[in-house]
Amino acid sequence: MAMTAKQLELQLERLKKLESNVTFQFGNVAKLMELDAIEHLQGSDLNLTAFRVLRTVETFERISMADLARHMVTDNAQISRTASNLRSRGMVEFESDPGNQRRKMVVLTEAGRAKLGDLNVKFEARQDAVRQCLGDELCSALTECFERLRVHFAR
């Protein structure tokens, strides 16, 4: 059944209303970026969560499971499962924290560093493409906006 001009106008107005909702837009962009990252991981043996764990551990060099979950905004159980899987594959190791024996620290192995090295070219190109799309000024402004939103939603 063909839509009338009036129905098409109404649909367009509804779409405009939805697209003017900034949180809806953030959700869409986040999902598109996630799908893009998954596409960049094709051909590797990592899923997105495993890649993010490796990247976060690389950034901090040595990080507790709890801090890893907090920085990734992911539940502890998923982080534990993913880190344990990466450990069984030789990409991370667990160390005890001298100040707290119950606390597990995660560190990259050479195999984990090599895996990230293999993926760096793709993800650096992805980062460069975003910078080229937005420009340095907008990227800096966006970074500031994200920090404000993190503070707002972390309450």
C-alpha positions as a LaTeX table, in Angstrom:
\begin{tabular}{lrrr}
\hline
Residue & $x$ (\AA) & $y$ (\AA) & $z$ (\AA) \\
\hline
Met1 & 0.00 & 0.00 & 0.00 \\
Ala2 & 1.45 & 3.35 & $-1.08$ \\
Met3 & 1.75 & 6.12 & 1.48 \\
Thr4 & 0.01 & 9.41 & 0.92 \\
Ala5 & 1.87 & 12.69 & 0.93 \\
Lys6 & 0.36 & 13.45 & 4.35 \\
Gln7 & 1.56 & 10.11 & 5.75 \\
Leu8 & 5.05 & 10.70 & 4.33 \\
Glu9 & 5.15 & 14.17 & 5.93 \\
Leu10 & 4.12 & 12.68 & 9.27 \\
Gln11 & 6.83 & 9.99 & 9.00 \\
Leu12 & 9.42 & 12.66 & 8.17 \\
Glu13 & 8.37 & 14.75 & 11.19 \\
Arg14 & 8.63 & 11.70 & 13.43 \\
Leu15 & 12.07 & 10.90 & 12.06 \\
Lys16 & 13.21 & 14.49 & 12.62 \\
Lys17 & 11.95 & 14.34 & 16.20 \\
Leu18 & 13.81 & 11.09 & 16.84 \\
Glu19 & 17.01 & 12.37 & 15.25 \\
Ser20 & 16.88 & 15.58 & 17.31 \\
Asn21 & 17.15 & 13.45 & 20.47 \\
Val22 & 20.87 & 13.67 & 21.34 \\
Thr23 & 20.93 & 10.52 & 23.48 \\
Phe24 & 19.31 & 8.57 & 20.63 \\
Gln25 & 22.02 & 9.88 & 18.30 \\
Phe26 & 24.81 & 8.90 & 20.71 \\
Gly27 & 23.34 & 5.41 & 20.93 \\
Asn28 & 23.25 & 5.10 & 17.15 \\
Val29 & 26.81 & 6.34 & 16.71 \\
Ala30 & 28.05 & 4.05 & 19.49 \\
Lys31 & 26.41 & 1.05 & 17.81 \\
Leu32 & 27.81 & 2.00 & 14.39 \\
Met33 & 31.29 & 2.38 & 15.88 \\
Glu34 & 30.95 & $-0.99$ & 17.61 \\
Leu35 & 29.96 & $-2.65$ & 14.32 \\
Asp36 & 32.90 & $-0.94$ & 12.60 \\
Ala37 & 35.30 & $-2.20$ & 15.27 \\
Ile38 & 33.93 & $-5.74$ & 14.89 \\
Glu39 & 34.52 & $-5.47$ & 11.15 \\
His40 & 38.13 & $-4.42$ & 11.83 \\
Leu41 & 38.54 & $-7.55$ & 13.95 \\
Gln42 & 37.44 & $-9.89$ & 11.14 \\
Gly43 & 40.13 & $-12.43$ & 10.44 \\
Ser44 & 41.55 & $-12.20$ & 13.96 \\
Asp45 & 40.62 & $-14.60$ & 16.72 \\
Leu46 & 39.44 & $-11.82$ & 19.03 \\
Asn47 & 35.96 & $-10.59$ & 19.74 \\
Leu48 & 35.39 & $-6.93$ & 20.61 \\
Thr49 & 35.43 & $-7.45$ & 24.37 \\
Ala50 & 38.71 & $-9.38$ & 24.21 \\
Phe51 & 40.25 & $-6.67$ & 22.04 \\
Arg52 & 39.09 & $-3.97$ & 24.46 \\
Val53 & 40.52 & $-5.91$ & 27.42 \\
Leu54 & 43.89 & $-6.25$ & 25.68 \\
Arg55 & 43.91 & $-2.57$ & 24.69 \\
Thr56 & 43.00 & $-1.43$ & 28.21 \\
Val57 & 45.61 & $-3.69$ & 29.84 \\
Glu58 & 48.18 & $-2.39$ & 27.35 \\
Thr59 & 47.32 & 1.19 & 28.27 \\
Phe60 & 47.67 & 0.63 & 32.03 \\
Glu61 & 50.42 & $-2.04$ & 31.77 \\
Arg62 & 49.13 & $-3.71$ & 34.96 \\
Ile63 & 45.53 & $-3.39$ & 36.09 \\
Ser64 & 43.22 & $-5.13$ & 38.53 \\
Met65 & 40.18 & $-7.02$ & 37.27 \\
Ala66 & 37.91 & $-4.59$ & 39.14 \\
Asp67 & 39.59 & $-1.53$ & 37.61 \\
Leu68 & 39.46 & $-3.17$ & 34.20 \\
Ala69 & 35.69 & $-3.66$ & 34.55 \\
Arg70 & 35.27 & $-0.09$ & 35.76 \\
His71 & 37.27 & 1.46 & 32.91 \\
Met72 & 35.49 & $-0.66$ & 30.33 \\
Val73 & 32.07 & $-0.10$ & 31.91 \\
Thr74 & 31.49 & $-3.85$ & 31.78 \\
Asp75 & 30.34 & $-6.22$ & 34.49 \\
Asn76 & 32.98 & $-8.07$ & 36.51 \\
Ala77 & 31.78 & $-11.51$ & 35.42 \\
Gln78 & 32.25 & $-10.75$ & 31.72 \\
Ile79 & 35.69 & $-9.25$ & 32.37 \\
Ser80 & 36.66 & $-12.31$ & 34.41 \\
Arg81 & 35.49 & $-14.72$ & 31.68 \\
Thr82 & 37.23 & $-12.75$ & 28.94 \\
Ala83 & 40.49 & $-12.31$ & 30.87 \\
Ser84 & 40.51 & $-16.01$ & 31.80 \\
Asn85 & 40.00 & $-16.93$ & 28.14 \\
Leu86 & 42.84 & $-14.61$ & 27.12 \\
Arg87 & 45.01 & $-16.16$ & 29.81 \\
Ser88 & 44.31 & $-19.69$ & 28.53 \\
Arg89 & 45.38 & $-18.47$ & 25.08 \\
Gly90 & 48.60 & $-16.99$ & 26.47 \\
Met91 & 47.77 & $-13.33$ & 25.80 \\
Val92 & 47.58 & $-12.14$ & 29.42 \\
Glu93 & 48.90 & $-13.32$ & 32.76 \\
Phe94 & 47.50 & $-12.87$ & 36.23 \\
Glu95 & 49.69 & $-11.65$ & 39.05 \\
Ser96 & 48.81 & $-11.19$ & 42.68 \\
Asp97 & 48.88 & $-7.70$ & 44.14 \\
Pro98 & 51.46 & $-7.56$ & 46.94 \\
Gly99 & 49.21 & $-5.16$ & 48.86 \\
Asn100 & 46.09 & $-7.32$ & 48.52 \\
Gln101 & 46.48 & $-11.05$ & 47.86 \\
Arg102 & 42.82 & $-11.41$ & 46.85 \\
Arg103 & 43.22 & $-8.87$ & 44.06 \\
Lys104 & 44.19 & $-10.23$ & 40.63 \\
Met105 & 46.30 & $-8.02$ & 38.42 \\
Val106 & 46.22 & $-8.50$ & 34.64 \\
Val107 & 49.31 & $-7.95$ & 32.48 \\
Leu108 & 49.97 & $-8.52$ & 28.78 \\
Thr109 & 52.26 & $-11.27$ & 27.60 \\
Glu110 & 54.44 & $-11.01$ & 24.53 \\
Ala111 & 51.73 & $-12.89$ & 22.62 \\
Gly112 & 49.16 & $-10.30$ & 23.71 \\
Arg113 & 51.43 & $-7.46$ & 22.62 \\
Ala114 & 52.02 & $-9.18$ & 19.28 \\
Lys115 & 48.26 & $-9.66$ & 18.76 \\
Leu116 & 47.65 & $-5.95$ & 19.39 \\
Gly117 & 50.58 & $-5.09$ & 17.12 \\
Asp118 & 48.93 & $-7.07$ & 14.32 \\
Leu119 & 45.73 & $-5.05$ & 14.75 \\
Asn120 & 47.31 & $-1.63$ & 15.35 \\
Val121 & 47.51 & $-0.70$ & 11.67 \\
Lys122 & 43.76 & $-1.19$ & 11.19 \\
Phe123 & 42.77 & 0.63 & 14.35 \\
Glu124 & 45.24 & 3.49 & 13.85 \\
Ala125 & 43.79 & 3.96 & 10.35 \\
Arg126 & 40.31 & 3.97 & 11.90 \\
Gln127 & 41.37 & 6.64 & 14.40 \\
Asp128 & 42.97 & 8.70 & 11.61 \\
Ala129 & 39.78 & 8.45 & 9.53 \\
Val130 & 37.71 & 9.80 & 12.43 \\
Arg131 & 40.18 & 12.66 & 12.93 \\
Gln132 & 40.06 & 13.42 & 9.21 \\
Cys133 & 36.26 & 13.35 & 9.24 \\
Leu134 & 35.91 & 15.67 & 12.23 \\
Gly135 & 39.15 & 17.63 & 12.30 \\
Asp136 & 41.37 & 18.23 & 15.31 \\
Glu137 & 39.25 & 21.02 & 16.79 \\
Leu138 & 36.03 & 19.01 & 16.78 \\
Cys139 & 37.84 & 15.91 & 18.09 \\
Ser140 & 39.15 & 17.95 & 21.03 \\
Ala141 & 35.70 & 19.40 & 21.68 \\
Leu142 & 34.13 & 15.95 & 21.43 \\
Thr143 & 36.65 & 14.55 & 23.92 \\
Glu144 & 35.67 & 17.29 & 26.36 \\
Cys145 & 31.98 & 16.56 & 25.78 \\
Phe146 & 32.50 & 12.85 & 26.40 \\
Glu147 & 34.24 & 13.60 & 29.69 \\
Arg148 & 31.33 & 15.77 & 30.80 \\
Leu149 & 28.87 & 13.04 & 29.83 \\
Arg150 & 30.91 & 10.40 & 31.66 \\
Val151 & 30.76 & 12.52 & 34.82 \\
His152 & 27.05 & 13.15 & 34.33 \\
Phe153 & 26.08 & 9.52 & 33.80 \\
Ala154 & 28.49 & 8.12 & 36.41 \\
Arg155 & 26.58 & 9.78 & 39.25 \\
\hline
\end{tabular}
